[in-house]
Amino acid sequence: MIVLITGATSGFGAEMARKFAQHGHKVIATGRRQDRLDALAAEIGPSVLTVAMDVTDKESIAAALASLPPEWQEIDVLINNAGLALGVAPAQSASLEQWETMIETNCKGLVTVTRLLLPEMLKRNRGTIINISSSAGAYAYPGANVYGATKAFVDQFTRNLRADLVGTGVRASNIAPGLAGGTEFSNVRLKDDAAAAKVYEGTIPLSPADIAETAYWIATLPAHVNINHIELMPTCQGFGPLFIKRNT
């Protein structure tokens, strides 16, 4: 298989690149940070092709895909992993710029890459699209506002892809992780390494390896099997009561 992974410079994306390469598949690792891509290529070896690409820039995506050598162009699996959360402020005081960045990355970037690769998958009557969303797309919490909404978009977009792709041989799946450590997620979101570390204090969160294992399982199931949606949480995470603000 040839697997294209967005956001492969760290966390889930880098670990998924390792997982697929370890099992003999060819991996196109994309991301904005060329130094990180170079390090990943040096680690994995010739089974990985690195391509600098910014999913918030349609021209960057088109140029990256056009640059692929002929022997790397028949992409079997697309993993839309690039995404981020910014801030935890309530909606009334949140940064509009941060909201726009999350929408550009988590929604527009994902659909652009998908739309550009999908026609060729359909021509070959095969392919798998795996989108990485979040449990935040299903369960609201204070400060999630636009981040949670973008992940709900990913979930619904995946379902609608399935509706359009029935009978085509192209599959679409959504992975929705809960609390996950070992990534830059909280560091980027909070812009404070100490605060980010506290998010995971006293927990055993999901790891990038857990998500990579899940993506690999989905991608390597028999061609007639589609995993529509899979939600993962660590055992230390669960469901709580609805928030109630009381007058005192």
Tab-separated table of C-alpha atoms in Angstrom:
chain	number	residue	atom	x	y	z
A	1	MET	CA	0.000	0.000	0.000
A	2	ILE	CA	0.923	3.648	-0.445
A	3	VAL	CA	-0.245	5.696	2.543
A	4	LEU	CA	-0.342	9.505	2.631
A	5	ILE	CA	-0.400	11.015	6.119
A	6	THR	CA	-0.934	14.710	6.817
A	7	GLY	CA	0.561	16.239	9.955
A	8	ALA	CA	3.279	13.591	10.089
A	9	THR	CA	5.903	15.743	11.806
A	10	SER	CA	4.976	14.654	15.340
A	11	GLY	CA	2.536	12.753	17.531
A	12	PHE	CA	-0.090	10.577	15.874
A	13	GLY	CA	1.130	11.288	12.342
A	14	ALA	CA	4.759	10.364	12.940
A	15	GLU	CA	3.766	7.201	14.806
A	16	MET	CA	1.381	6.143	12.056
A	17	ALA	CA	4.186	6.630	9.525
A	18	ARG	CA	6.385	4.317	11.595
A	19	LYS	CA	3.621	1.731	11.958
A	20	PHE	CA	2.822	1.419	8.268
A	21	ALA	CA	6.494	1.464	7.247
A	22	GLN	CA	7.331	-1.261	9.778
A	23	HIS	CA	4.799	-3.489	8.056
A	24	GLY	CA	6.301	-2.973	4.622
A	25	HIS	CA	4.090	-0.203	3.263
A	26	LYS	CA	5.219	2.956	1.485
A	27	VAL	CA	4.462	6.169	3.380
A	28	ILE	CA	4.175	9.722	2.084
A	29	ALA	CA	4.744	11.838	5.188
A	30	THR	CA	3.596	15.436	4.868
A	31	GLY	CA	3.806	18.450	7.145
A	32	ARG	CA	5.035	22.015	7.384
A	33	ARG	CA	8.305	21.441	9.272
A	34	GLN	CA	10.905	20.147	6.852
A	35	ASP	CA	13.453	19.479	9.608
A	36	ARG	CA	11.009	17.138	11.334
A	37	LEU	CA	10.238	15.402	8.055
A	38	ASP	CA	13.956	14.965	7.367
A	39	ALA	CA	14.449	13.409	10.810
A	40	LEU	CA	11.537	11.015	10.228
A	41	ALA	CA	12.944	9.983	6.851
A	42	ALA	CA	16.369	9.372	8.373
A	43	GLU	CA	14.769	7.211	11.062
A	44	ILE	CA	12.458	5.150	8.838
A	45	GLY	CA	14.491	4.880	5.645
A	46	PRO	CA	13.582	4.653	1.964
A	47	SER	CA	10.038	3.404	2.539
A	48	VAL	CA	9.052	6.971	3.476
A	49	LEU	CA	8.815	9.894	1.075
A	50	THR	CA	8.599	13.290	2.777
A	51	VAL	CA	6.759	16.206	1.192
A	52	ALA	CA	6.451	19.677	2.727
A	53	MET	CA	2.801	20.718	2.686
A	54	ASP	CA	0.594	23.207	4.522
A	55	VAL	CA	-3.017	22.018	4.629
A	56	THR	CA	-4.267	25.570	5.167
A	57	ASP	CA	-2.909	26.542	1.735
A	58	LYS	CA	-4.723	24.994	-1.245
A	59	GLU	CA	-1.868	25.839	-3.616
A	60	SER	CA	0.623	24.165	-1.272
A	61	ILE	CA	-1.482	20.997	-1.249
A	62	ALA	CA	-1.866	20.941	-5.030
A	63	ALA	CA	1.852	21.541	-5.563
A	64	ALA	CA	2.802	18.818	-3.079
A	65	LEU	CA	0.581	16.241	-4.754
A	66	ALA	CA	1.780	17.249	-8.225
A	67	SER	CA	5.388	16.769	-7.097
A	68	LEU	CA	4.942	13.089	-6.254
A	69	PRO	CA	7.047	10.746	-8.411
A	70	PRO	CA	4.945	8.487	-10.683
A	71	GLU	CA	5.645	5.411	-8.552
A	72	TRP	CA	4.204	7.185	-5.490
A	73	GLN	CA	1.036	8.587	-7.053
A	74	GLU	CA	-1.396	5.693	-6.612
A	75	ILE	CA	-2.335	6.474	-3.021
A	76	ASP	CA	-4.268	3.652	-1.374
A	77	VAL	CA	-4.798	5.203	2.053
A	78	LEU	CA	-5.234	8.855	2.979
A	79	ILE	CA	-4.982	9.671	6.681
A	80	ASN	CA	-6.216	13.181	7.400
A	81	ASN	CA	-4.350	13.669	10.655
A	82	ALA	CA	-3.301	17.340	10.506
A	83	GLY	CA	-5.255	19.339	13.066
A	84	LEU	CA	-4.974	21.408	16.198
A	85	ALA	CA	-6.748	23.045	19.112
A	86	LEU	CA	-5.992	26.615	20.139
A	87	GLY	CA	-7.033	28.065	23.483
A	88	VAL	CA	-9.582	27.150	26.116
A	89	ALA	CA	-11.223	30.552	26.600
A	90	PRO	CA	-15.025	30.780	26.564
A	91	ALA	CA	-16.587	31.838	23.275
A	92	GLN	CA	-17.215	35.407	24.394
A	93	SER	CA	-13.516	36.049	24.991
A	94	ALA	CA	-11.871	33.572	22.614
A	95	SER	CA	-9.574	34.696	19.832
A	96	LEU	CA	-11.350	34.962	16.481
A	97	GLU	CA	-7.990	34.438	14.767
A	98	GLN	CA	-7.522	31.149	16.640
A	99	TRP	CA	-11.028	30.084	15.633
A	100	GLU	CA	-10.235	30.815	11.993
A	101	THR	CA	-6.977	28.840	12.172
A	102	MET	CA	-8.773	25.795	13.593
A	103	ILE	CA	-11.421	25.951	10.870
A	104	GLU	CA	-8.792	26.397	8.137
A	105	THR	CA	-6.775	23.426	9.415
A	106	ASN	CA	-9.289	20.975	10.844
A	107	CYS	CA	-12.051	21.481	8.276
A	108	LYS	CA	-10.904	23.197	5.086
A	109	GLY	CA	-7.525	21.477	4.991
A	110	LEU	CA	-9.062	18.055	5.493
A	111	VAL	CA	-11.718	18.471	2.821
A	112	THR	CA	-9.257	19.946	0.310
A	113	VAL	CA	-6.819	17.041	0.552
A	114	THR	CA	-9.718	14.596	0.393
A	115	ARG	CA	-11.282	16.232	-2.664
A	116	LEU	CA	-7.987	16.306	-4.559
A	117	LEU	CA	-7.185	12.620	-3.946
A	118	LEU	CA	-10.663	11.080	-4.092
A	119	PRO	CA	-11.203	11.036	-7.897
A	120	GLU	CA	-8.118	8.888	-8.492
A	121	MET	CA	-9.219	6.433	-5.801
A	122	LEU	CA	-12.583	6.151	-7.518
A	123	LYS	CA	-10.918	5.480	-10.875
A	124	ARG	CA	-9.063	2.549	-9.308
A	125	ASN	CA	-12.171	1.322	-7.443
A	126	ARG	CA	-10.249	1.148	-4.192
A	127	GLY	CA	-8.957	3.325	-1.402
A	128	THR	CA	-9.388	4.161	2.251
A	129	ILE	CA	-9.803	7.584	3.829
A	130	ILE	CA	-9.194	7.747	7.567
A	131	ASN	CA	-10.060	11.003	9.297
A	132	ILE	CA	-8.808	11.819	12.777
A	133	SER	CA	-11.382	13.728	14.797
A	134	SER	CA	-11.896	13.744	18.568
A	135	SER	CA	-14.344	12.796	21.275
A	136	ALA	CA	-14.710	16.596	21.594
A	137	GLY	CA	-16.776	16.396	18.423
A	138	ALA	CA	-19.457	14.463	20.291
A	139	TYR	CA	-19.235	15.780	23.867
A	140	ALA	CA	-19.269	19.495	24.632
A	141	TYR	CA	-17.139	20.983	27.398
A	142	PRO	CA	-16.329	24.546	28.436
A	143	GLY	CA	-13.664	26.097	26.232
A	144	ALA	CA	-14.015	23.587	23.394
A	145	ASN	CA	-16.337	25.849	21.362
A	146	VAL	CA	-14.880	25.974	17.817
A	147	TYR	CA	-12.404	23.120	18.338
A	148	GLY	CA	-15.237	20.756	19.251
A	149	ALA	CA	-17.334	22.086	16.388
A	150	THR	CA	-14.570	21.412	13.846
A	151	LYS	CA	-14.276	17.838	15.066
A	152	ALA	CA	-18.043	17.385	14.838
A	153	PHE	CA	-17.690	18.575	11.248
A	154	VAL	CA	-15.070	15.877	10.608
A	155	ASP	CA	-17.362	13.229	12.039
A	156	GLN	CA	-20.347	14.276	9.927
A	157	PHE	CA	-18.235	14.808	6.812
A	158	THR	CA	-16.972	11.235	7.147
A	159	ARG	CA	-20.509	9.904	7.418
A	160	ASN	CA	-21.553	11.872	4.348
A	161	LEU	CA	-18.527	10.547	2.461
A	162	ARG	CA	-19.763	7.053	3.252
A	163	ALA	CA	-23.170	7.957	1.852
A	164	ASP	CA	-21.601	9.159	-1.400
A	165	LEU	CA	-19.108	6.295	-1.705
A	166	VAL	CA	-21.397	3.312	-1.241
A	167	GLY	CA	-20.552	0.661	-3.816
A	168	THR	CA	-17.446	2.438	-5.138
A	169	GLY	CA	-14.833	0.349	-3.333
A	170	VAL	CA	-13.564	3.448	-1.512
A	171	ARG	CA	-13.914	3.393	2.269
A	172	ALA	CA	-14.170	6.250	4.777
A	173	SER	CA	-13.574	5.989	8.516
A	174	ASN	CA	-13.404	8.353	11.449
A	175	ILE	CA	-11.191	7.832	14.521
A	176	ALA	CA	-12.240	9.901	17.532
A	177	PRO	CA	-9.700	9.747	20.380
A	178	GLY	CA	-10.306	11.009	23.883
A	179	LEU	CA	-7.509	12.071	26.232
A	180	ALA	CA	-4.244	11.417	24.393
A	181	GLY	CA	-0.711	12.190	25.506
A	182	GLY	CA	2.700	11.924	23.901
A	183	THR	CA	1.908	14.642	21.375
A	184	GLU	CA	2.223	18.418	21.057
A	185	PHE	CA	-1.547	18.862	21.274
A	186	SER	CA	-1.814	20.484	24.707
A	187	ASN	CA	1.447	22.408	24.305
A	188	VAL	CA	0.099	24.023	21.149
A	189	ARG	CA	-3.325	24.576	22.649
A	190	LEU	CA	-2.188	26.146	25.912
A	191	LYS	CA	1.140	27.645	24.760
A	192	ASP	CA	2.495	26.702	28.192
A	193	ASP	CA	4.497	23.498	28.650
A	194	ALA	CA	3.926	23.376	32.417
A	195	ALA	CA	0.166	23.747	31.996
A	196	ALA	CA	0.212	21.144	29.228
A	197	ALA	CA	1.979	18.653	31.491
A	198	LYS	CA	-0.698	19.112	34.165
A	199	VAL	CA	-3.377	17.952	31.717
A	200	TYR	CA	-1.939	14.442	31.966
A	201	GLU	CA	-0.857	14.380	35.622
A	202	GLY	CA	-1.931	11.179	37.364
A	203	THR	CA	-3.334	9.620	34.187
A	204	ILE	CA	-2.411	6.980	31.661
A	205	PRO	CA	-3.743	8.624	28.490
A	206	LEU	CA	-4.008	7.151	25.036
A	207	SER	CA	-0.678	7.176	23.197
A	208	PRO	CA	0.255	7.823	19.566
A	209	ALA	CA	0.942	4.081	19.315
A	210	ASP	CA	-2.692	3.368	20.262
A	211	ILE	CA	-3.964	5.594	17.464
A	212	ALA	CA	-1.461	4.189	14.975
A	213	GLU	CA	-2.568	0.652	15.828
A	214	THR	CA	-6.197	1.646	15.281
A	215	ALA	CA	-5.504	3.306	11.925
A	216	TYR	CA	-3.455	0.321	10.762
A	217	TRP	CA	-6.218	-2.103	11.749
A	218	ILE	CA	-8.825	-0.092	9.832
A	219	ALA	CA	-6.634	0.188	6.733
A	220	THR	CA	-5.785	-3.506	6.607
A	221	LEU	CA	-9.250	-4.987	7.118
A	222	PRO	CA	-10.733	-6.915	4.184
A	223	ALA	CA	-11.839	-4.580	1.394
A	224	HIS	CA	-15.555	-5.225	2.007
A	225	VAL	CA	-15.369	-4.019	5.645
A	226	ASN	CA	-15.827	-0.332	6.485
A	227	ILE	CA	-15.349	1.026	10.010
A	228	ASN	CA	-17.633	4.037	10.015
A	229	HIS	CA	-16.614	5.507	13.356
A	230	ILE	CA	-14.447	4.387	16.232
A	231	GLU	CA	-14.181	6.283	19.521
A	232	LEU	CA	-11.367	5.552	21.973
A	233	MET	CA	-10.824	6.730	25.530
A	234	PRO	CA	-8.267	5.702	28.138
A	235	THR	CA	-9.742	3.853	31.091
A	236	CYS	CA	-9.042	6.888	33.278
A	237	GLN	CA	-11.534	8.950	31.267
A	238	GLY	CA	-15.284	8.643	31.257
A	239	PHE	CA	-18.540	10.590	31.300
A	240	GLY	CA	-19.491	13.146	33.914
A	241	PRO	CA	-22.618	15.040	34.961
A	242	LEU	CA	-23.824	18.049	33.010
A	243	PHE	CA	-22.337	21.318	34.223
A	244	ILE	CA	-24.629	23.443	36.375
A	245	LYS	CA	-23.726	26.982	37.453
A	246	ARG	CA	-25.315	27.712	40.814
A	247	ASN	CA	-26.051	31.074	42.351
A	248	THR	CA	-24.291	31.544	45.682
